[in-house]
């Protein structure tokens, strides 16, 4: 495992094969990567990057992750969106950008990567703040999502606000706290709008200091109580950044979780009930 977990944020990666737009705003972009090899045609994996929704982080830091997934035979889309600190970033445009981008992806990918992407909606892979965005899209546009792999997601915005994660990141996104903007929190907080139909796997490191695992635990408990198909996998030796690093010790578990979502889609297509990841709780 790399000695500096943050090294993945600046590690060079092969450039995407092409970049397309899903809207007219400068940040409404998607980088697309073709799957490597001659394997079966697979669903698109849409990567939603983290960075606490702030302008200082963009999709480029998920380049190593996206390139590794393409090398495994997945078509990959890295979706960009307006972020806090940018014109019109934050509420409501950060959320609406991601909903619009995910909804547009099947058509964009079919045109840009003909014959290389399976028909149907993408699987969303979201890390940190991107995990919150993935869960949000699955709750508000379930028809646009085949499954969610949430890596250390900010899955409880009220608790994230209370803990003041990243020095006010949630307040910057939503314009204040839950008592000031209860309707915004009701719409944006994954705990307030659990996706009831979308198969979801959460991986979260128990050594995570950026997004405490308690947020995923509280979300998973709420989701299970609602009957949602959610699995939480807790990783005892993992911190925050290893989940998006193909060189980390936990990368095989990320691969396995993504594969489990694909197998669930195959099972549903063939009329079988979906399974669970073996480590799930």
C-alpha atoms as a printed R data frame, in Angstrom:
    type eleno elety resid chain resno       x       y       z
1   ATOM     1    CA   UNK     A     1   0.000   0.000   0.000
2   ATOM     2    CA   UNK     A     2   1.367   3.493  -0.759
3   ATOM     3    CA   UNK     A     3   2.976   5.173   2.269
4   ATOM     4    CA   UNK     A     4   1.058   8.405   1.668
5   ATOM     5    CA   UNK     A     5  -2.658   7.649   1.241
6   ATOM     6    CA   UNK     A     6  -3.203  11.046  -0.429
7   ATOM     7    CA   UNK     A     7  -0.720  10.257  -3.186
8   ATOM     8    CA   UNK     A     8  -3.545   8.973  -5.370
9   ATOM     9    CA   UNK     A     9  -4.991  12.498  -5.553
10  ATOM    10    CA   UNK     A    10  -2.063  13.732  -7.643
11  ATOM    11    CA   UNK     A    11  -0.850  10.515  -9.278
12  ATOM    12    CA   UNK     A    12  -0.739  10.818 -13.081
13  ATOM    13    CA   UNK     A    13  -3.181   8.689 -15.045
14  ATOM    14    CA   UNK     A    14  -3.740   8.069 -18.746
15  ATOM    15    CA   UNK     A    15  -5.982  10.758 -20.257
16  ATOM    16    CA   UNK     A    16  -9.600   9.900 -21.056
17  ATOM    17    CA   UNK     A    17 -10.447   8.770 -24.558
18  ATOM    18    CA   UNK     A    18 -12.814  11.678 -25.088
19  ATOM    19    CA   UNK     A    19 -14.731  14.381 -23.248
20  ATOM    20    CA   UNK     A    20 -18.372  15.224 -23.934
21  ATOM    21    CA   UNK     A    21 -20.866  17.727 -22.556
22  ATOM    22    CA   UNK     A    22 -24.181  17.080 -20.870
23  ATOM    23    CA   UNK     A    23 -25.066  20.777 -20.582
24  ATOM    24    CA   UNK     A    24 -24.039  24.289 -21.522
25  ATOM    25    CA   UNK     A    25 -22.216  25.233 -18.308
26  ATOM    26    CA   UNK     A    26 -18.403  25.013 -18.265
27  ATOM    27    CA   UNK     A    27 -18.373  22.298 -15.586
28  ATOM    28    CA   UNK     A    28 -21.049  20.102 -17.173
29  ATOM    29    CA   UNK     A    29 -18.554  17.667 -18.658
30  ATOM    30    CA   UNK     A    30 -17.989  13.915 -18.774
31  ATOM    31    CA   UNK     A    31 -14.692  12.151 -19.462
32  ATOM    32    CA   UNK     A    32 -15.247   8.777 -21.149
33  ATOM    33    CA   UNK     A    33 -12.906   5.783 -21.173
34  ATOM    34    CA   UNK     A    34 -13.255   2.788 -23.440
35  ATOM    35    CA   UNK     A    35 -13.141  -0.686 -21.875
36  ATOM    36    CA   UNK     A    36  -9.916  -2.587 -22.497
37  ATOM    37    CA   UNK     A    37  -9.980  -6.105 -23.920
38  ATOM    38    CA   UNK     A    38 -12.486  -8.307 -25.680
39  ATOM    39    CA   UNK     A    39 -14.676  -9.259 -22.731
40  ATOM    40    CA   UNK     A    40 -18.457  -9.037 -22.569
41  ATOM    41    CA   UNK     A    41 -20.115  -5.672 -23.020
42  ATOM    42    CA   UNK     A    42 -20.712  -4.218 -19.569
43  ATOM    43    CA   UNK     A    43 -22.797  -1.405 -18.094
44  ATOM    44    CA   UNK     A    44 -21.260   2.027 -17.845
45  ATOM    45    CA   UNK     A    45 -19.645   2.917 -14.500
46  ATOM    46    CA   UNK     A    46 -20.219   6.586 -13.676
47  ATOM    47    CA   UNK     A    47 -17.589   7.902 -11.250
48  ATOM    48    CA   UNK     A    48 -18.716  10.777  -9.023
49  ATOM    49    CA   UNK     A    49 -15.700  12.357  -7.364
50  ATOM    50    CA   UNK     A    50 -15.449  13.683  -3.841
51  ATOM    51    CA   UNK     A    51 -13.750  16.712  -2.347
52  ATOM    52    CA   UNK     A    52 -16.591  17.927  -0.100
53  ATOM    53    CA   UNK     A    53 -18.325  19.516  -3.104
54  ATOM    54    CA   UNK     A    54 -15.606  22.202  -3.233
55  ATOM    55    CA   UNK     A    55 -14.053  23.805  -6.316
56  ATOM    56    CA   UNK     A    56 -10.577  22.779  -5.157
57  ATOM    57    CA   UNK     A    57 -11.231  19.181  -6.175
58  ATOM    58    CA   UNK     A    58 -12.295  18.005  -9.611
59  ATOM    59    CA   UNK     A    59 -12.689  14.762 -11.518
60  ATOM    60    CA   UNK     A    60  -8.991  14.482 -12.409
61  ATOM    61    CA   UNK     A    61  -8.080  12.947  -9.042
62  ATOM    62    CA   UNK     A    62 -10.213   9.906  -9.902
63  ATOM    63    CA   UNK     A    63  -8.089   9.271 -13.003
64  ATOM    64    CA   UNK     A    64  -6.165   6.302 -11.520
65  ATOM    65    CA   UNK     A    65  -9.430   4.708 -10.378
66  ATOM    66    CA   UNK     A    66 -11.153   5.265 -13.724
67  ATOM    67    CA   UNK     A    67  -8.180   3.986 -15.719
68  ATOM    68    CA   UNK     A    68  -7.974   0.856 -13.564
69  ATOM    69    CA   UNK     A    69 -11.682   0.139 -14.081
70  ATOM    70    CA   UNK     A    70 -11.302   0.567 -17.848
71  ATOM    71    CA   UNK     A    71  -8.345  -1.836 -17.765
72  ATOM    72    CA   UNK     A    72 -10.677  -4.360 -16.099
73  ATOM    73    CA   UNK     A    73 -13.088  -4.098 -19.021
74  ATOM    74    CA   UNK     A    74 -15.569  -1.500 -17.773
75  ATOM    75    CA   UNK     A    75 -16.628   1.508 -19.825
76  ATOM    76    CA   UNK     A    76 -16.149   4.465 -17.490
77  ATOM    77    CA   UNK     A    77 -17.539   7.995 -17.258
78  ATOM    78    CA   UNK     A    78 -16.035  10.603 -14.906
79  ATOM    79    CA   UNK     A    79 -18.742  13.177 -14.383
80  ATOM    80    CA   UNK     A    80 -18.002  16.779 -13.463
81  ATOM    81    CA   UNK     A    81 -20.411  19.229 -11.824
82  ATOM    82    CA   UNK     A    82 -20.548  22.761 -10.447
83  ATOM    83    CA   UNK     A    83 -19.078  22.999  -6.956
84  ATOM    84    CA   UNK     A    84 -19.020  25.429  -4.057
85  ATOM    85    CA   UNK     A    85 -16.618  28.294  -4.655
86  ATOM    86    CA   UNK     A    86 -17.617  28.461  -8.328
87  ATOM    87    CA   UNK     A    87 -20.299  30.614  -9.938
88  ATOM    88    CA   UNK     A    88 -23.692  29.011  -9.263
89  ATOM    89    CA   UNK     A    89 -22.091  26.168  -7.312
90  ATOM    90    CA   UNK     A    90 -23.760  24.641  -4.284
91  ATOM    91    CA   UNK     A    91 -27.489  24.493  -3.745
92  ATOM    92    CA   UNK     A    92 -29.321  23.615  -5.944
93  ATOM    93    CA   UNK     A    93 -27.027  23.373  -8.963
94  ATOM    94    CA   UNK     A    94 -24.473  20.892  -7.636
95  ATOM    95    CA   UNK     A    95 -27.256  18.370  -7.090
96  ATOM    96    CA   UNK     A    96 -29.209  19.148 -10.255
97  ATOM    97    CA   UNK     A    97 -26.037  18.954 -12.364
98  ATOM    98    CA   UNK     A    98 -25.344  15.423 -11.202
99  ATOM    99    CA   UNK     A    99 -28.948  14.300 -11.698
100 ATOM   100    CA   UNK     A   100 -28.937  15.748 -15.217
101 ATOM   101    CA   UNK     A   101 -25.539  14.294 -16.058
102 ATOM   102    CA   UNK     A   102 -26.373  10.786 -14.863
103 ATOM   103    CA   UNK     A   103 -29.696  10.843 -16.712
104 ATOM   104    CA   UNK     A   104 -27.953  11.888 -19.926
105 ATOM   105    CA   UNK     A   105 -25.144   9.324 -19.706
106 ATOM   106    CA   UNK     A   106 -26.749   6.347 -21.502
107 ATOM   107    CA   UNK     A   107 -27.394   8.400 -24.639
108 ATOM   108    CA   UNK     A   108 -24.018  10.140 -24.512
109 ATOM   109    CA   UNK     A   109 -22.114   6.886 -24.030
110 ATOM   110    CA   UNK     A   110 -24.060   5.049 -26.719
111 ATOM   111    CA   UNK     A   111 -23.172   7.733 -29.256
112 ATOM   112    CA   UNK     A   112 -19.565   8.185 -28.151
113 ATOM   113    CA   UNK     A   113 -18.689   4.512 -27.504
114 ATOM   114    CA   UNK     A   114 -20.879   2.558 -29.934
115 ATOM   115    CA   UNK     A   115 -20.996  -1.168 -29.211
116 ATOM   116    CA   UNK     A   116 -18.871  -0.807 -26.084
117 ATOM   117    CA   UNK     A   117 -21.528  -0.048 -23.454
118 ATOM   118    CA   UNK     A   118 -24.411  -2.286 -22.403
119 ATOM   119    CA   UNK     A   119 -27.870  -0.815 -22.782
120 ATOM   120    CA   UNK     A   120 -29.499   0.626 -19.701
121 ATOM   121    CA   UNK     A   121 -28.597   3.003 -16.888
122 ATOM   122    CA   UNK     A   122 -25.116   3.238 -15.369
123 ATOM   123    CA   UNK     A   123 -23.795   1.894 -12.101
124 ATOM   124    CA   UNK     A   124 -22.794   4.859  -9.934
125 ATOM   125    CA   UNK     A   125 -19.502   4.773  -8.061
126 ATOM   126    CA   UNK     A   126 -19.275   7.720  -5.696
127 ATOM   127    CA   UNK     A   127 -16.500   8.532  -3.238
128 ATOM   128    CA   UNK     A   128 -16.941  10.760  -0.183
129 ATOM   129    CA   UNK     A   129 -19.110  13.722  -1.268
130 ATOM   130    CA   UNK     A   130 -19.565  11.846  -4.536
131 ATOM   131    CA   UNK     A   131 -21.093   9.032  -2.518
132 ATOM   132    CA   UNK     A   132 -23.697  11.442  -1.182
133 ATOM   133    CA   UNK     A   133 -24.396  12.549  -4.757
134 ATOM   134    CA   UNK     A   134 -24.750   8.952  -5.947
135 ATOM   135    CA   UNK     A   135 -27.232   8.140  -3.185
136 ATOM   136    CA   UNK     A   136 -29.109  11.356  -3.950
137 ATOM   137    CA   UNK     A   137 -29.513  10.498  -7.631
138 ATOM   138    CA   UNK     A   138 -30.612   6.951  -6.798
139 ATOM   139    CA   UNK     A   139 -33.303   8.329  -4.484
140 ATOM   140    CA   UNK     A   140 -34.610  11.058  -6.780
141 ATOM   141    CA   UNK     A   141 -34.086   9.473 -10.212
142 ATOM   142    CA   UNK     A   142 -34.068   5.707  -9.551
143 ATOM   143    CA   UNK     A   143 -34.863   4.872 -13.150
144 ATOM   144    CA   UNK     A   144 -31.523   6.429 -14.136
145 ATOM   145    CA   UNK     A   145 -29.409   4.188 -11.875
146 ATOM   146    CA   UNK     A   146 -28.602   0.471 -12.143
147 ATOM   147    CA   UNK     A   147 -26.830   0.287  -8.784
148 ATOM   148    CA   UNK     A   148 -24.685   2.291  -6.377
149 ATOM   149    CA   UNK     A   149 -21.232   1.596  -4.992
150 ATOM   150    CA   UNK     A   150 -20.698   4.258  -2.327
151 ATOM   151    CA   UNK     A   151 -17.130   4.550  -1.018
152 ATOM   152    CA   UNK     A   152 -16.896   6.351   2.329
153 ATOM   153    CA   UNK     A   153 -19.986   8.428   1.472
154 ATOM   154    CA   UNK     A   154 -21.095  11.547   3.327
155 ATOM   155    CA   UNK     A   155 -24.343   9.682   3.899
156 ATOM   156    CA   UNK     A   156 -25.715  11.708   6.817
157 ATOM   157    CA   UNK     A   157 -25.607  15.448   6.123
158 ATOM   158    CA   UNK     A   158 -27.131  16.508   9.431
159 ATOM   159    CA   UNK     A   159 -24.432  14.647  11.339
160 ATOM   160    CA   UNK     A   160 -21.753  15.884   8.931
161 ATOM   161    CA   UNK     A   161 -22.933  19.451   9.613
162 ATOM   162    CA   UNK     A   162 -22.935  18.815  13.364
163 ATOM   163    CA   UNK     A   163 -19.365  17.504  13.190
164 ATOM   164    CA   UNK     A   164 -18.329  20.433  10.959
165 ATOM   165    CA   UNK     A   165 -16.643  18.141   8.456
166 ATOM   166    CA   UNK     A   166 -14.037  19.923   6.336
167 ATOM   167    CA   UNK     A   167 -14.708  23.196   8.141
168 ATOM   168    CA   UNK     A   168 -18.261  23.914   7.063
169 ATOM   169    CA   UNK     A   169 -18.486  21.924   3.830
170 ATOM   170    CA   UNK     A   170 -22.141  20.963   4.279
171 ATOM   171    CA   UNK     A   171 -23.142  24.514   5.195
172 ATOM   172    CA   UNK     A   172 -21.350  25.762   2.082
173 ATOM   173    CA   UNK     A   173 -23.227  23.234  -0.060
174 ATOM   174    CA   UNK     A   174 -26.699  23.906   1.354
175 ATOM   175    CA   UNK     A   175 -26.375  27.530   2.447
176 ATOM   176    CA   UNK     A   176 -26.550  26.905   6.186
177 ATOM   177    CA   UNK     A   177 -27.616  24.383   8.775
178 ATOM   178    CA   UNK     A   178 -30.613  22.063   9.037
179 ATOM   179    CA   UNK     A   179 -32.630  24.448  11.193
180 ATOM   180    CA   UNK     A   180 -32.167  27.248   8.625
181 ATOM   181    CA   UNK     A   181 -32.900  25.120   5.570
182 ATOM   182    CA   UNK     A   182 -34.870  22.026   6.584
183 ATOM   183    CA   UNK     A   183 -36.306  21.544   3.094
184 ATOM   184    CA   UNK     A   184 -32.864  21.570   1.509
185 ATOM   185    CA   UNK     A   185 -31.621  18.956   3.954
186 ATOM   186    CA   UNK     A   186 -34.735  16.869   3.393
187 ATOM   187    CA   UNK     A   187 -33.988  16.843  -0.340
188 ATOM   188    CA   UNK     A   188 -30.207  16.412  -0.188
189 ATOM   189    CA   UNK     A   189 -29.559  14.251   2.875
190 ATOM   190    CA   UNK     A   190 -29.359  10.537   1.979
191 ATOM   191    CA   UNK     A   191 -30.850   9.607   5.353
192 ATOM   192    CA   UNK     A   192 -33.975  11.621   4.509
193 ATOM   193    CA   UNK     A   193 -34.492  10.065   1.080
194 ATOM   194    CA   UNK     A   194 -33.288   6.469   0.963
195 ATOM   195    CA   UNK     A   195 -33.385   4.877  -2.525
196 ATOM   196    CA   UNK     A   196 -35.812   2.038  -1.880
197 ATOM   197    CA   UNK     A   197 -35.300   0.141  -5.141
198 ATOM   198    CA   UNK     A   198 -31.643   0.616  -6.028
199 ATOM   199    CA   UNK     A   199 -29.174  -2.069  -4.977
200 ATOM   200    CA   UNK     A   200 -26.496  -0.273  -2.941
201 ATOM   201    CA   UNK     A   201 -23.170  -1.407  -1.522
202 ATOM   202    CA   UNK     A   202 -21.265   0.844   0.874
203 ATOM   203    CA   UNK     A   203 -17.573   0.344   1.663
204 ATOM   204    CA   UNK     A   204 -16.200   2.410   4.523
205 ATOM   205    CA   UNK     A   205 -12.868   2.281   6.336
206 ATOM   206    CA   UNK     A   206 -12.882   2.177  10.104
207 ATOM   207    CA   UNK     A   207  -9.729   4.363  10.138
208 ATOM   208    CA   UNK     A   208 -11.383   7.123   8.076
209 ATOM   209    CA   UNK     A   209 -10.738  10.556   9.599
210 ATOM   210    CA   UNK     A   210 -12.225  12.638   6.792
211 ATOM   211    CA   UNK     A   211 -15.675  10.988   6.817
212 ATOM   212    CA   UNK     A   212 -16.252   8.984  10.007
213 ATOM   213    CA   UNK     A   213 -17.761   5.545   9.523
214 ATOM   214    CA   UNK     A   214 -20.565   6.506  11.906
215 ATOM   215    CA   UNK     A   215 -22.215   8.350   9.002
216 ATOM   216    CA   UNK     A   216 -22.456   5.177   6.932
217 ATOM   217    CA   UNK     A   217 -23.646   3.190   9.918
218 ATOM   218    CA   UNK     A   218 -26.487   5.596  10.622
219 ATOM   219    CA   UNK     A   219 -27.475   5.674   6.959
220 ATOM   220    CA   UNK     A   220 -27.378   1.893   6.631
221 ATOM   221    CA   UNK     A   221 -29.545   1.476   9.736
222 ATOM   222    CA   UNK     A   222 -32.127   3.905   8.332
223 ATOM   223    CA   UNK     A   223 -32.046   2.206   4.938
224 ATOM   224    CA   UNK     A   224 -32.493  -1.274   6.377
225 ATOM   225    CA   UNK     A   225 -35.388  -0.117   8.517
226 ATOM   226    CA   UNK     A   226 -37.045   1.145   5.345
227 ATOM   227    CA   UNK     A   227 -36.468  -2.175   3.598
228 ATOM   228    CA   UNK     A   228 -33.929  -0.827   1.114
229 ATOM   229    CA   UNK     A   229 -31.410  -3.250  -0.471
230 ATOM   230    CA   UNK     A   230 -28.302  -1.800   1.186
231 ATOM   231    CA   UNK     A   231 -25.147  -3.609   2.291
232 ATOM   232    CA   UNK     A   232 -22.490  -1.957   4.467
233 ATOM   233    CA   UNK     A   233 -18.990  -3.434   4.390
234 ATOM   234    CA   UNK     A   234 -16.692  -2.145   7.132
235 ATOM   235    CA   UNK     A   235 -12.950  -2.303   6.433
236 ATOM   236    CA   UNK     A   236 -10.925  -2.376   9.679
237 ATOM   237    CA   UNK     A   237  -7.538  -1.227   8.309
238 ATOM   238    CA   UNK     A   238  -8.751   1.247   5.700
239 ATOM   239    CA   UNK     A   239  -8.639   5.057   5.763
240 ATOM   240    CA   UNK     A   240 -10.374   7.487   3.389
241 ATOM   241    CA   UNK     A   241  -8.294   7.477   0.207
242 ATOM   242    CA   UNK     A   242  -7.406   3.799  -0.169
243 ATOM   243    CA   UNK     A   243 -10.881   3.143  -1.528
244 ATOM   244    CA   UNK     A   244 -10.091   5.040  -4.749
245 ATOM   245    CA   UNK     A   245  -6.490   3.852  -5.053
246 ATOM   246    CA   UNK     A   246  -5.885   0.837  -7.321
247 ATOM   247    CA   UNK     A   247  -2.547   0.299  -5.504
248 ATOM   248    CA   UNK     A   248  -4.127  -0.015  -2.054
249 ATOM   249    CA   UNK     A   249  -4.680  -3.184  -0.057
250 ATOM   250    CA   UNK     A   250  -8.467  -2.746  -0.192
251 ATOM   251    CA   UNK     A   251  -8.705  -2.347  -3.966
252 ATOM   252    CA   UNK     A   252  -9.658  -6.029  -4.478
253 ATOM   253    CA   UNK     A   253 -12.693  -5.458  -2.273
254 ATOM   254    CA   UNK     A   254 -13.716  -2.434  -4.318
255 ATOM   255    CA   UNK     A   255 -13.461  -4.551  -7.476
256 ATOM   256    CA   UNK     A   256 -15.468  -7.355  -5.891
257 ATOM   257    CA   UNK     A   257 -18.222  -4.993  -4.754
258 ATOM   258    CA   UNK     A   258 -18.544  -3.529  -8.233
259 ATOM   259    CA   UNK     A   259 -18.679  -7.013  -9.724
260 ATOM   260    CA   UNK     A   260 -21.402  -7.982  -7.240
261 ATOM   261    CA   UNK     A   261 -23.576  -5.153  -8.547
262 ATOM   262    CA   UNK     A   262 -23.079  -6.396 -12.105
263 ATOM   263    CA   UNK     A   263 -24.007  -9.932 -11.068
264 ATOM   264    CA   UNK     A   264 -27.119  -8.616  -9.328
265 ATOM   265    CA   UNK     A   265 -28.164  -6.931 -12.569
266 ATOM   266    CA   UNK     A   266 -27.630 -10.224 -14.428
267 ATOM   267    CA   UNK     A   267 -29.693 -12.063 -11.818
268 ATOM   268    CA   UNK     A   268 -32.568  -9.621 -12.117
269 ATOM   269    CA   UNK     A   269 -32.479  -9.899 -15.910
270 ATOM   270    CA   UNK     A   270 -32.721 -13.674 -15.616
271 ATOM   271    CA   UNK     A   271 -35.463 -13.569 -12.995
272 ATOM   272    CA   UNK     A   272 -33.300 -14.576  -9.999
273 ATOM   273    CA   UNK     A   273 -33.194 -12.638  -6.711
274 ATOM   274    CA   UNK     A   274 -30.066 -10.513  -6.242
275 ATOM   275    CA   UNK     A   275 -27.420 -11.683  -3.820
276 ATOM   276    CA   UNK     A   276 -25.315  -9.958  -1.166
277 ATOM   277    CA   UNK     A   277 -21.645  -9.271  -0.909
278 ATOM   278    CA   UNK     A   278 -20.215 -11.972   1.364
279 ATOM   279    CA   UNK     A   279 -18.677  -9.465   3.800
280 ATOM   280    CA   UNK     A   280 -21.865  -7.407   4.079
281 ATOM   281    CA   UNK     A   281 -23.597  -6.546   7.283
